[in-house]
Amino acid sequence: MDLSLSTRTESGPGGDRTVVVVGGEIDVYTAPKLREQLIDLVSSGQYHLVVDMEGVEFLDSTGLGVLVGGLKRVRAHEGSLRLVCTQERILKIFRITGLTKVFPIHSSVEEAVAASD
Amino acid sequence: MDLSLSTRTESGPGGDRTVVVVGGEIDVYTAPKLREQLIDLVSSGQYHLVVDMEGVEFLDSTGLGVLVGGLKRVRAHEGSLRLVCTQERILKIFRITGLTKVFPIHSSVEEAVAASD
Amino acid sequence: MAVVELLLAPLPSHVRTARLVVVAAARRAGLEDGLLDELRLAIGEAASRAVGLHARHAPGTPVSVVVTDGARGLSVEVTDQGPAAGPAVDDVTEELLDSGSDQDDVDPDVALAVVTGLVDDVEVEHGPGGTVVTMRWPLPARSERPGATTAASEA
Amino acid sequence: MAVVELLLAPLPSHVRTARLVVVAAARRAGLEDGLLDELRLAIGEAASRAVGLHARHAPGTPVSVVVTDGARGLSVEVTDQGPAAGPAVDDVTEELLDSGSDQDDVDPDVALAVVTGLVDDVEVEHGPGGTVVTMRWPLPARSERPGATTAASEA
Ligand SMILES: Nc1ncnc2c1ncn2[C@@H]1O[C@H](COP(=O)(O)OP(=O)(O)O)[C@@H](O)[C@H]1O
Ligand SMILES: Nc1ncnc2c1ncn2[C@@H]1O[C@H](COP(=O)(O)OP(=O)(O)O)[C@@H](O)[C@H]1O
């Protein structure tokens, strides 16, 4: 029910990628935690992020706003933010809001780590 | 969340025992299902019951009433109704209501099936 | 301040909703985890009792559940429009053995006996409009509550 | 008949309570499983929007959520006391890209755009008291609903 966050580094052909594994519910109550995490990563110089959403049970527009905010931050440093998501109900909200055109969405962490721009 | 029920027969030293495995929440909304199940068993001549409560997540006084009703029914046929429960939060309500003195409570189905009066 | 107020049509299926809401609100208010099971059972009994009384005596009227997070801790108030509670049950076991039989409803007096047996601070007031059952639990000091900083920044 | 009525203090943590309650009530009312995710997101957006507006404009006033199971199906009504909704967002993507940045609150116009994009039958009425967002979903005929017999025997 709560939001859970953990991060690890994986190296891909384009260099190191920071994988952020998100679980639980991302809503107006929990989104601030995710935003803080993304801000911390960018502040510490990690500009290539892969956000693994496979464990996310709920996502609303506040959560989308936080992901968009993260994308803007990494782009300001020529970085990237890739999502991993295969859950239909989560993909649906990206589709409704047109964000499938904004985020690269992958079906596995391996694929996201291997991808280059 | 829902109430789940399944039954099977095990034979013990005292004869066949009908094991009723209960899962989920037993409250004023779901208790009628459990009552029907117990009534059906007694109507079909199964007077020695073991109710396995290990999968029960919530039990209130309506649920206790149904178990007491089942006990009365099997006793009318010289039968028995034994409970299997090791969960502290479920045991607590038996303790508060004094029903630990009314029901034999066992820590495993094997123990309950092996028990004799 | 009342943090959540719930009006429920008196149907058995809504008792679970009352449990969900009150437990969620209490966690939010910082009630310690060890008390959540007690709270869940207590609100379940109080709500089943009120729903059962309304189903018989006031089927068109909702049952009210109010959760307040105040100076005296967490309070949960369940108001019904049913007839006054009977005399306190002094032997719940006997009462359960007598009534626990074929009725689908909760026995309102057993439910109330479980609430009073379970919760230290319970008040039962019968007025002309019905019965109000108020249950209270202590809360940790505000500064120690989970999410206290978030709550502050929310204001 | 209103089956559940919920008054929530305008705090982000209560949005989850609203989701829990509305989804539980809708299941009870017989809403088909395939629509529950849509309902969960829609009530989540509508409630976050109202809570966000109250937090800024009416912090002492609760947000109201009413679930009704009537002839027109299931209706969920969220009432806020905030300023009128802005003009309908015609490009949610743009709006998210513009505003999705550092505010902790939901963007009320984006939330409303998600609701209207998601739910077929939505009505937004702005009156002097605030905005009422009403979302409706069809329900199966009463006789086909799960627990229909139980409901009948409850009466
Ligand atoms: N809207 C929500 N979305 C997701 N999780 C929530 C929401 N509201 C409450 N929770 C989670 O439920 C958990 C229980 O609350 P609480 O007892 O305060 O936990 P914690 O000790 O983690 O603060 C919290 O951790 C909280 O994050
Ligand atoms: N008070 C309750 N206690 C336990 N389970 C409940 C309660 N209220 C609802 N449920 C369960 O949640 C499930 C979801 O409701 P519903 O969609 O009507 O399911 P079903 O298809 O099984 O009738 C139900 O099966 C129901 O038994």
Coordinates of C-alpha atoms and ligand atoms in Angstrom, one line a residue:
Chain A
M1 CA 0.0 0.0 0.0
D2 CA 2.8 2.3 0.9
L3 CA 5.3 3.6 -1.6
S4 CA 8.5 1.7 -1.7
L5 CA 11.7 2.9 -3.4
S6 CA 15.1 1.3 -4.0
T7 CA 17.9 2.2 -6.3
R8 CA 20.8 0.3 -7.8
T9 CA 23.3 0.9 -10.6
E10 CA 23.6 -1.2 -13.7
S11 CA 26.0 -0.7 -16.5
G12 CA 24.9 -0.7 -20.1
P13 CA 26.5 -0.1 -23.5
G14 CA 25.8 3.7 -23.1
G15 CA 27.3 3.8 -19.6
D16 CA 25.9 3.5 -16.1
R17 CA 22.2 3.6 -15.5
T18 CA 20.6 4.2 -12.1
V19 CA 17.6 1.9 -11.8
V20 CA 14.9 3.2 -9.4
V21 CA 12.5 0.4 -8.4
V22 CA 9.1 1.8 -7.4
G23 CA 6.5 -0.3 -5.6
G24 CA 3.0 0.5 -4.2
E25 CA 0.8 3.5 -4.8
I26 CA 2.0 6.8 -6.3
D27 CA -0.6 9.4 -5.4
V28 CA -0.8 12.9 -4.0
Y29 CA 0.2 11.6 -0.6
T30 CA 3.2 9.5 -1.6
A31 CA 4.4 11.3 -4.8
P32 CA 6.6 13.8 -2.7
K33 CA 8.8 10.9 -1.7
L34 CA 9.4 9.9 -5.3
R35 CA 10.1 13.5 -6.3
E36 CA 12.6 13.8 -3.5
Q37 CA 14.3 10.6 -4.6
L38 CA 14.6 11.8 -8.2
I39 CA 15.9 15.2 -7.1
D40 CA 18.5 13.5 -4.9
L41 CA 19.7 11.4 -7.7
V42 CA 20.1 14.3 -10.1
S43 CA 21.8 16.4 -7.5
S44 CA 24.3 13.7 -6.9
G45 CA 25.1 13.6 -10.7
Q46 CA 23.0 10.6 -11.8
Y47 CA 21.5 11.7 -15.0
H48 CA 20.6 8.4 -16.7
L49 CA 17.6 6.9 -14.9
V50 CA 15.5 3.8 -15.4
V51 CA 12.3 3.9 -13.4
D52 CA 11.0 0.3 -12.9
M53 CA 7.2 0.6 -12.5
E54 CA 6.4 -3.1 -12.5
G55 CA 5.6 -3.0 -8.8
V56 CA 3.4 0.0 -9.0
E57 CA -0.2 -0.7 -8.0
F58 CA -1.7 2.7 -8.5
L59 CA -0.5 5.8 -10.3
D60 CA -2.4 9.1 -10.7
S61 CA -1.7 12.4 -12.4
T62 CA 0.3 13.7 -9.4
G63 CA 2.6 10.8 -10.0
L64 CA 2.8 11.5 -13.7
G65 CA 3.7 15.1 -12.8
V66 CA 6.6 13.9 -10.7
L67 CA 7.9 11.7 -13.5
V68 CA 7.6 14.6 -15.9
G69 CA 9.5 16.7 -13.4
G70 CA 12.2 14.1 -13.3
L71 CA 12.4 14.0 -17.0
K72 CA 12.9 17.7 -17.2
R73 CA 15.7 17.6 -14.6
V74 CA 17.7 14.9 -16.3
R75 CA 17.2 16.5 -19.7
A76 CA 18.7 19.7 -18.3
H77 CA 21.9 17.6 -18.0
E78 CA 21.5 15.8 -21.3
G79 CA 20.4 12.8 -19.4
S80 CA 17.6 10.3 -19.9
L81 CA 14.6 8.9 -18.0
R82 CA 13.3 5.6 -19.2
L83 CA 10.3 3.7 -17.8
V84 CA 9.8 0.0 -17.4
C85 CA 6.1 -0.9 -17.5
T86 CA 4.1 -3.8 -18.9
Q87 CA 1.0 -3.4 -16.7
E88 CA -2.0 -2.5 -18.8
R89 CA -3.8 -0.4 -16.2
I90 CA -0.7 1.7 -15.6
L91 CA 0.1 2.0 -19.3
K92 CA -3.5 3.2 -19.8
I93 CA -2.9 6.4 -17.9
F94 CA 0.2 7.2 -19.9
R95 CA -1.8 6.7 -23.0
I96 CA -4.8 8.8 -21.9
T97 CA -2.5 11.7 -21.0
G98 CA -0.4 11.4 -24.2
L99 CA 2.7 10.7 -22.2
T100 CA 3.5 7.6 -24.2
K101 CA 4.9 10.1 -26.7
V102 CA 7.1 11.7 -24.0
F103 CA 8.6 8.8 -22.1
P104 CA 10.5 5.8 -23.7
I105 CA 8.6 2.9 -22.1
H106 CA 10.3 -0.5 -22.0
S107 CA 9.2 -4.0 -21.2
S108 CA 12.1 -4.9 -19.1
V109 CA 14.9 -3.3 -17.1
E110 CA 17.5 -5.1 -19.4
E111 CA 15.9 -3.5 -22.4
A112 CA 15.9 -0.1 -20.8
V113 CA 19.5 -0.3 -19.7
A114 CA 20.6 -1.5 -23.1
A115 CA 18.7 1.3 -24.9
S116 CA 20.5 4.3 -26.2
D117 CA 19.2 7.6 -27.5
Chain B
M1 CA -10.9 -10.2 1.5
D2 CA -13.8 -12.4 0.6
L3 CA -14.7 -15.4 2.7
S4 CA -13.5 -18.7 1.2
L5 CA -14.6 -22.1 2.2
S6 CA -13.5 -25.6 1.3
T7 CA -14.1 -28.9 2.9
R8 CA -12.3 -32.3 2.8
T9 CA -12.5 -35.5 4.8
E10 CA -9.7 -36.9 6.9
S11 CA -9.8 -40.0 8.9
G12 CA -8.6 -40.1 12.5
P13 CA -8.5 -42.6 15.3
G14 CA -12.1 -41.6 16.3
G15 CA -13.4 -41.9 12.8
D16 CA -13.9 -39.5 9.8
R17 CA -13.6 -35.8 10.4
T18 CA -14.8 -33.1 8.1
V19 CA -12.2 -30.4 7.8
V20 CA -13.7 -27.0 6.9
V21 CA -11.0 -24.6 5.7
V22 CA -12.0 -21.0 6.2
G23 CA -10.2 -18.0 4.7
G24 CA -10.7 -14.3 4.6
E25 CA -13.1 -12.2 6.7
I26 CA -15.9 -13.5 8.8
D27 CA -18.3 -10.7 9.6
V28 CA -22.0 -9.8 9.5
Y29 CA -21.8 -9.8 5.7
T30 CA -20.0 -13.1 5.1
A31 CA -21.1 -15.1 8.2
P32 CA -24.3 -16.3 6.5
K33 CA -22.2 -18.3 4.0
L34 CA -20.3 -20.0 6.8
R35 CA -23.6 -20.8 8.6
E36 CA -25.0 -22.3 5.5
Q37 CA -22.0 -24.5 5.0
L38 CA -22.1 -25.8 8.6
I39 CA -25.9 -26.4 8.3
D40 CA -25.3 -28.3 5.0
L41 CA -22.7 -30.5 6.6
V42 CA -24.8 -31.4 9.5
S43 CA -27.9 -32.0 7.3
S44 CA -25.8 -34.5 5.3
G45 CA -24.8 -36.4 8.4
Q46 CA -21.4 -35.0 9.1
Y47 CA -21.3 -34.5 12.8
H48 CA -17.5 -34.3 13.5
L49 CA -16.2 -31.1 12.2
V50 CA -12.7 -29.4 12.4
V51 CA -12.8 -25.8 11.4
D52 CA -9.4 -24.6 10.2
M53 CA -9.2 -20.9 11.0
E54 CA -5.6 -20.3 10.1
G55 CA -6.5 -18.4 6.9
V56 CA -9.0 -16.1 8.7
E57 CA -8.1 -12.5 8.6
F58 CA -10.9 -11.0 10.5
L59 CA -13.5 -12.5 12.9
D60 CA -16.2 -10.7 14.8
S61 CA -19.0 -11.6 17.2
T62 CA -21.4 -12.5 14.3
G63 CA -18.8 -15.1 13.2
L64 CA -18.5 -16.4 16.8
G65 CA -22.3 -16.7 16.8
V66 CA -22.2 -18.9 13.7
L67 CA -19.5 -21.1 15.2
V68 CA -21.5 -21.4 18.4
G69 CA -24.6 -22.3 16.3
G70 CA -22.5 -25.0 14.5
L71 CA -21.4 -26.4 17.8
K72 CA -25.0 -26.7 19.1
R73 CA -26.0 -28.5 15.9
V74 CA -23.3 -31.1 16.0
R75 CA -23.8 -31.6 19.7
A76 CA -27.4 -32.4 19.1
H77 CA -26.1 -35.4 17.2
E78 CA -23.4 -36.2 19.7
G79 CA -20.9 -34.7 17.3
S80 CA -17.9 -32.4 17.8
L81 CA -16.6 -29.1 16.5
R82 CA -13.0 -28.4 16.9
L83 CA -11.2 -25.3 15.9
V84 CA -7.6 -24.9 14.5
C85 CA -6.2 -21.5 15.3
T86 CA -2.7 -20.2 16.3
Q87 CA -3.2 -16.6 15.3
E88 CA -3.0 -14.4 18.3
R89 CA -5.4 -11.7 17.1
I90 CA -8.1 -14.3 16.4
L91 CA -7.5 -16.2 19.6
K92 CA -7.9 -12.9 21.4
I93 CA -11.6 -12.6 20.6
F94 CA -12.3 -16.2 21.8
R95 CA -10.6 -15.2 25.0
I96 CA -12.4 -11.9 25.5
T97 CA -15.8 -13.7 25.0
G98 CA -14.9 -16.7 27.1
L99 CA -15.3 -19.1 24.2
T100 CA -11.9 -20.6 24.8
K101 CA -13.8 -22.6 27.5
V102 CA -16.5 -23.7 25.0
F103 CA -14.4 -24.7 21.9
P104 CA -11.5 -27.1 21.9
I105 CA -8.8 -25.1 20.1
H106 CA -5.9 -26.9 18.4
S107 CA -2.7 -25.8 16.9
S108 CA -2.9 -28.0 13.8
V109 CA -5.4 -29.9 11.7
E110 CA -3.5 -33.1 12.5
E111 CA -3.9 -32.5 16.2
A112 CA -7.6 -31.8 15.9
V113 CA -8.2 -34.8 13.7
A114 CA -6.3 -37.0 16.2
A115 CA -8.2 -35.7 19.2
S116 CA -11.0 -37.6 20.8
D117 CA -13.5 -36.5 23.4
Chain C
M1 CA -11.1 18.2 14.0
A2 CA -13.3 15.4 12.5
V3 CA -10.9 13.9 10.0
V4 CA -13.4 11.6 8.4
E5 CA -17.2 11.4 8.6
L6 CA -19.0 8.5 7.0
L7 CA -22.7 8.0 6.5
L8 CA -23.6 4.4 5.6
A9 CA -26.8 2.9 4.3
P10 CA -27.6 0.2 6.9
L11 CA -26.4 -2.9 4.9
P12 CA -24.1 -5.6 6.2
S13 CA -21.8 -5.1 3.3
H14 CA -21.0 -1.6 4.5
V15 CA -19.6 -2.7 7.8
R16 CA -16.4 -3.7 6.0
T17 CA -16.2 -0.2 4.5
A18 CA -16.5 1.3 8.0
R19 CA -13.6 -0.9 9.1
L20 CA -11.4 0.1 6.1
V21 CA -12.1 3.8 6.6
V22 CA -11.6 3.9 10.3
V23 CA -8.4 1.8 10.2
A24 CA -7.0 3.9 7.4
A25 CA -7.8 7.2 9.2
A26 CA -6.3 5.9 12.5
R27 CA -3.0 4.9 10.8
R28 CA -2.9 8.3 9.3
A29 CA -3.5 9.9 12.7
G30 CA -0.6 7.9 14.0
L31 CA -2.3 5.3 16.1
E32 CA 0.4 2.7 17.0
D33 CA 0.3 -0.5 15.0
G34 CA -0.3 -2.7 18.0
L35 CA -3.7 -1.0 18.5
L36 CA -4.9 -1.4 14.9
D37 CA -6.3 -4.9 15.4
E38 CA -8.2 -3.8 18.5
L39 CA -9.5 -0.8 16.6
R40 CA -10.6 -2.9 13.6
L41 CA -12.6 -5.3 15.7
A42 CA -14.1 -2.5 17.9
I43 CA -15.3 -0.4 14.9
G44 CA -16.5 -3.6 13.2
E45 CA -18.6 -4.5 16.3
A46 CA -20.0 -1.0 16.8
A47 CA -20.8 -0.6 13.1
S48 CA -22.5 -4.1 12.8
R49 CA -24.5 -3.3 15.9
A50 CA -25.7 0.0 14.4
V51 CA -26.3 -1.4 11.0
G52 CA -28.3 -4.3 12.5
L53 CA -30.4 -1.9 14.6
H54 CA -31.2 0.3 11.6
A55 CA -32.0 -2.6 9.3
R56 CA -34.7 -3.5 11.8
H57 CA -35.8 -0.1 13.1
A58 CA -34.7 2.6 10.7
P59 CA -33.9 1.1 7.3
G60 CA -34.0 4.4 5.4
T61 CA -31.6 6.2 7.8
P62 CA -27.8 6.0 7.5
V63 CA -25.5 5.1 10.3
S64 CA -22.9 7.7 11.1
V65 CA -19.3 7.1 11.9
V66 CA -17.0 10.0 12.8
V67 CA -13.3 9.8 13.3
T68 CA -11.7 12.7 15.2
D69 CA -8.1 13.4 15.8
G70 CA -8.1 15.8 18.8
A71 CA -6.5 16.8 22.0
R72 CA -7.9 13.7 23.8
G73 CA -6.4 11.4 21.2
L74 CA -8.3 9.5 18.5
S75 CA -12.0 9.2 18.9
V76 CA -14.4 7.1 16.9
E77 CA -18.1 7.8 17.3
V78 CA -20.8 5.5 16.0
T79 CA -24.3 6.9 16.1
D80 CA -27.4 4.8 15.5
Q81 CA -31.1 5.6 15.7
G82 CA -32.1 2.3 17.2
P83 CA -33.8 1.6 20.5
A84 CA -31.6 2.0 23.7
A85 CA -29.0 -0.6 24.4
G86 CA -30.2 -3.3 26.7
P87 CA -28.7 -3.7 30.2
A88 CA -25.0 -4.5 29.9
V89 CA -24.4 -8.1 29.2
D90 CA -22.5 -9.5 32.2
D91 CA -21.7 -12.9 30.8
V92 CA -20.9 -12.6 27.1
T93 CA -20.2 -16.3 26.9
E94 CA -23.7 -17.2 28.1
E95 CA -25.3 -14.6 25.8
L96 CA -23.4 -16.0 22.8
L97 CA -24.3 -19.5 23.7
D98 CA -28.0 -18.5 24.0
S99 CA -28.3 -16.2 21.0
G100 CA -25.6 -17.6 18.7
S101 CA -27.8 -19.6 16.6
D102 CA -29.7 -18.8 13.4
Q103 CA -30.1 -15.1 13.2
D104 CA -28.1 -13.4 10.4
D105 CA -27.8 -10.2 12.4
V106 CA -25.3 -9.4 15.1
D107 CA -26.6 -9.5 18.6
P108 CA -26.5 -5.8 19.5
D109 CA -25.8 -6.4 23.2
V110 CA -23.0 -8.9 22.5
A111 CA -21.5 -6.5 20.0
L112 CA -21.5 -3.8 22.7
A113 CA -20.1 -6.1 25.3
V114 CA -17.2 -7.0 23.0
V115 CA -16.5 -3.3 22.4
T116 CA -16.5 -2.5 26.1
G117 CA -14.4 -5.6 26.8
L118 CA -11.9 -4.6 24.2
V119 CA -11.5 -0.9 24.4
D120 CA -10.4 0.8 27.6
D121 CA -12.1 4.1 27.0
V122 CA -15.7 3.7 25.8
E123 CA -18.7 5.8 26.4
V124 CA -22.3 4.8 25.6
E125 CA -24.8 7.6 25.6
H126 CA -28.4 7.1 24.9
G127 CA -30.4 10.2 23.9
P128 CA -33.7 10.7 22.3
G129 CA -32.2 10.4 18.8
G130 CA -30.5 7.1 19.4
T131 CA -27.3 5.8 20.9
V132 CA -23.8 7.2 20.5
V133 CA -20.9 4.8 21.1
T134 CA -17.6 6.8 21.5
M135 CA -14.4 4.9 21.6
R136 CA -11.1 6.6 22.3
W137 CA -7.4 5.7 21.9
P138 CA -4.3 7.6 22.9
L139 CA -2.1 9.0 20.1
P140 CA 1.6 9.6 20.3
A141 CA 2.6 13.3 20.7
R142 CA 2.1 15.0 17.4
S143 CA 5.8 15.5 16.8
E144 CA 6.4 11.8 17.0
R145 CA 3.7 10.8 14.6
P146 CA 4.7 9.3 11.3
G147 CA 4.4 11.9 8.6
A148 CA 4.3 14.8 11.0
T149 CA 6.5 16.9 8.8
T150 CA 4.4 16.1 5.8
A151 CA 1.3 17.1 7.6
A152 CA 2.9 20.4 8.6
S153 CA 3.9 21.2 5.1
E154 CA 0.4 20.4 3.9
A155 CA -1.1 23.2 5.9
Chain D
M1 CA -30.3 5.9 -2.3
A2 CA -27.0 7.3 -1.3
V3 CA -25.1 4.2 -0.1
V4 CA -22.1 5.9 1.3
E5 CA -21.4 9.5 2.1
L6 CA -17.9 10.5 3.1
L7 CA -16.7 13.8 4.5
L8 CA -12.9 14.2 4.4
A9 CA -10.6 16.7 6.0
P10 CA -8.7 18.1 3.0
L11 CA -5.4 16.2 3.6
P12 CA -3.5 14.2 0.9
S13 CA -3.6 11.1 3.0
H14 CA -7.4 11.0 2.8
V15 CA -7.4 10.6 -0.9
R16 CA -6.6 7.0 -0.5
T17 CA -9.5 6.6 1.9
A18 CA -11.8 8.0 -0.7
R19 CA -10.5 5.5 -3.2
L20 CA -10.9 2.6 -0.8
V21 CA -14.4 3.5 0.1
V22 CA -15.7 4.2 -3.4
V23 CA -14.2 1.1 -4.8
A24 CA -15.6 -1.0 -2.0
A25 CA -19.1 0.5 -2.4
A26 CA -19.0 0.1 -6.2
R27 CA -18.1 -3.6 -5.9
R28 CA -21.0 -4.0 -3.5
A29 CA -23.3 -2.2 -5.9
G30 CA -22.3 -4.7 -8.6
L31 CA -20.1 -2.6 -10.8
E32 CA -18.3 -5.0 -13.2
D33 CA -14.7 -5.9 -12.3
G34 CA -13.4 -4.5 -15.6
L35 CA -14.5 -1.0 -14.6
L36 CA -13.0 -0.9 -11.1
D37 CA -9.6 0.3 -12.2
E38 CA -11.2 3.1 -14.1
L39 CA -13.3 4.0 -11.1
R40 CA -10.3 3.9 -8.8
L41 CA -8.3 6.3 -10.9
A42 CA -11.3 8.6 -11.5
I43 CA -12.3 9.0 -7.9
G44 CA -8.6 9.4 -7.0
E45 CA -8.2 12.3 -9.5
A46 CA -11.5 13.9 -8.5
A47 CA -10.7 13.6 -4.8
S48 CA -7.1 14.8 -5.1
R49 CA -8.4 17.8 -7.1
A50 CA -10.9 18.7 -4.4
V51 CA -8.5 18.1 -1.5
G52 CA -5.9 20.3 -3.2
L53 CA -8.3 23.1 -3.8
H54 CA -9.6 23.0 -0.2
A55 CA -6.0 22.8 1.2
R56 CA -5.4 26.2 -0.6
H57 CA -8.8 27.8 -0.4
A58 CA -10.9 26.2 2.3
P59 CA -8.6 24.3 4.7
G60 CA -11.3 24.0 7.5
T61 CA -14.0 22.6 5.2
P62 CA -14.3 18.9 4.4
V63 CA -14.6 17.5 0.9
S64 CA -17.7 15.5 0.3
V65 CA -17.9 12.2 -1.7
V66 CA -21.3 10.6 -2.2
V67 CA -21.8 7.2 -3.8
T68 CA -25.4 6.5 -5.0
D69 CA -26.7 3.3 -6.4
G70 CA -29.8 4.4 -8.3
A71 CA -31.9 4.0 -11.3
R72 CA -29.3 5.6 -13.5
G73 CA -26.6 3.3 -12.3
L74 CA -23.8 4.1 -9.9
S75 CA -23.0 7.7 -9.4
V76 CA -20.1 9.2 -7.5
E77 CA -20.3 12.9 -6.7
V78 CA -17.4 14.8 -5.4
T79 CA -18.1 18.3 -4.1
D80 CA -15.5 21.0 -3.4
Q81 CA -15.7 24.6 -2.2
G82 CA -12.9 25.8 -4.4
P83 CA -12.9 28.3 -7.2
A84 CA -14.5 27.3 -10.5
A85 CA -12.6 24.9 -12.7
G86 CA -10.5 26.6 -15.4
P87 CA -11.3 26.2 -19.0
A88 CA -11.2 22.5 -20.0
V89 CA -7.6 21.5 -20.8
D90 CA -7.4 20.6 -24.4
D91 CA -3.9 19.2 -24.4
V92 CA -3.3 17.3 -21.2
T93 CA 0.2 16.3 -22.3
E94 CA 1.2 20.0 -22.7
E95 CA -0.4 20.9 -19.4
L96 CA 1.5 18.1 -17.7
L97 CA 4.7 19.0 -19.3
D98 CA 4.2 22.6 -18.2
S99 CA 3.0 22.2 -14.7
G100 CA 4.5 18.8 -13.8
S101 CA 7.4 20.1 -11.9
D102 CA 7.8 21.0 -8.3
Q103 CA 4.4 21.5 -6.8
D104 CA 3.3 18.9 -4.4
D105 CA -0.3 19.4 -5.2
V106 CA -2.2 17.9 -8.0
D107 CA -2.9 20.3 -10.9
P108 CA -6.7 20.6 -10.6
D109 CA -7.2 21.1 -14.3
V110 CA -5.1 18.1 -15.3
A111 CA -7.0 16.0 -12.7
L112 CA -10.3 17.0 -14.2
A113 CA -9.0 16.4 -17.7
V114 CA -8.0 12.8 -16.7
V115 CA -11.5 12.3 -15.2
T116 CA -13.3 13.5 -18.3
G117 CA -10.9 11.5 -20.6
L118 CA -11.4 8.4 -18.6
V119 CA -15.1 8.3 -17.8
D120 CA -17.8 8.4 -20.4
D121 CA -20.5 10.0 -18.3
V122 CA -19.1 13.0 -16.3
E123 CA -20.9 16.2 -15.4
V124 CA -19.1 19.2 -14.0
E125 CA -21.4 21.8 -12.4
H126 CA -20.1 25.0 -10.9
G127 CA -22.5 26.7 -8.5
P128 CA -22.0 29.4 -5.9
G129 CA -21.0 26.9 -3.3
G130 CA -18.3 25.2 -5.3
T131 CA -17.9 22.6 -8.0
V132 CA -19.7 19.2 -8.2
V133 CA -18.1 16.5 -10.3
T134 CA -20.5 13.7 -11.0
M135 CA -19.3 10.5 -12.6
R136 CA -21.7 7.7 -13.6
W137 CA -21.3 4.1 -14.5
P138 CA -23.9 1.6 -15.6
L139 CA -24.7 -1.3 -13.3
P140 CA -26.0 -4.7 -14.3
A141 CA -29.7 -5.3 -13.8
R142 CA -30.4 -5.7 -10.1
S143 CA -31.3 -9.4 -10.4
E144 CA -27.9 -10.2 -12.0
R145 CA -25.8 -8.5 -9.3
P146 CA -23.7 -10.5 -7.0
G147 CA -25.3 -10.9 -3.7
A148 CA -28.7 -9.8 -5.0
T149 CA -30.4 -12.5 -2.9
T150 CA -28.6 -11.5 0.2
A151 CA -29.5 -7.9 -0.4
A152 CA -33.2 -8.9 -0.7
S153 CA -33.1 -10.9 2.5
E154 CA -31.5 -8.0 4.3
A155 CA -34.5 -5.7 3.7
Ligands
LIG1 N1 -2.5 7.7 -0.4 C1 -1.7 6.7 0.0 N2 -1.1 6.0 -1.0 C2 -0.2 5.1 -0.7 N3 0.1 4.7 0.5 C3 -0.5 5.3 1.5 C4 -1.4 6.4 1.3 N4 -1.8 6.8 2.5 C5 -1.2 6.1 3.4 N5 -0.4 5.2 2.8 C6 0.6 4.4 3.4 O1 0.1 3.5 4.5 C7 1.1 3.4 5.4 C8 0.6 3.4 6.8 O2 0.6 4.6 7.3 P1 1.6 4.9 8.6 O3 1.2 4.1 9.7 O4 1.5 6.4 8.7 O5 2.9 4.4 8.0 P2 4.4 5.0 8.1 O6 4.9 4.4 9.4 O7 5.1 4.3 6.9 O8 4.3 6.5 8.0 C9 2.0 4.6 5.3 O9 3.4 4.2 5.2 C10 1.6 5.3 4.1 O10 2.6 5.7 3.2
LIG2 N1 -17.6 -7.4 5.0 C1 -16.9 -8.1 4.2 N2 -16.1 -9.0 4.7 C2 -15.5 -9.8 3.9 N3 -15.5 -9.8 2.6 C3 -16.3 -8.9 2.0 C4 -17.0 -8.0 2.8 N4 -17.7 -7.1 2.0 C5 -17.4 -7.5 0.8 N5 -16.6 -8.6 0.8 C6 -16.1 -9.3 -0.3 O1 -15.5 -8.6 -1.3 C7 -15.8 -9.3 -2.5 C8 -16.0 -8.4 -3.7 O2 -17.3 -8.1 -3.8 P1 -18.1 -8.6 -5.1 O3 -17.5 -7.9 -6.3 O4 -19.6 -8.4 -4.8 O5 -17.7 -10.1 -5.1 P2 -18.5 -11.5 -5.4 O6 -18.4 -11.5 -6.9 O7 -17.7 -12.5 -4.7 O8 -19.9 -11.3 -4.9 C9 -17.0 -10.1 -2.3 O9 -16.9 -11.4 -2.8 C10 -17.3 -10.0 -0.9 O10 -17.6 -11.2 -0.3

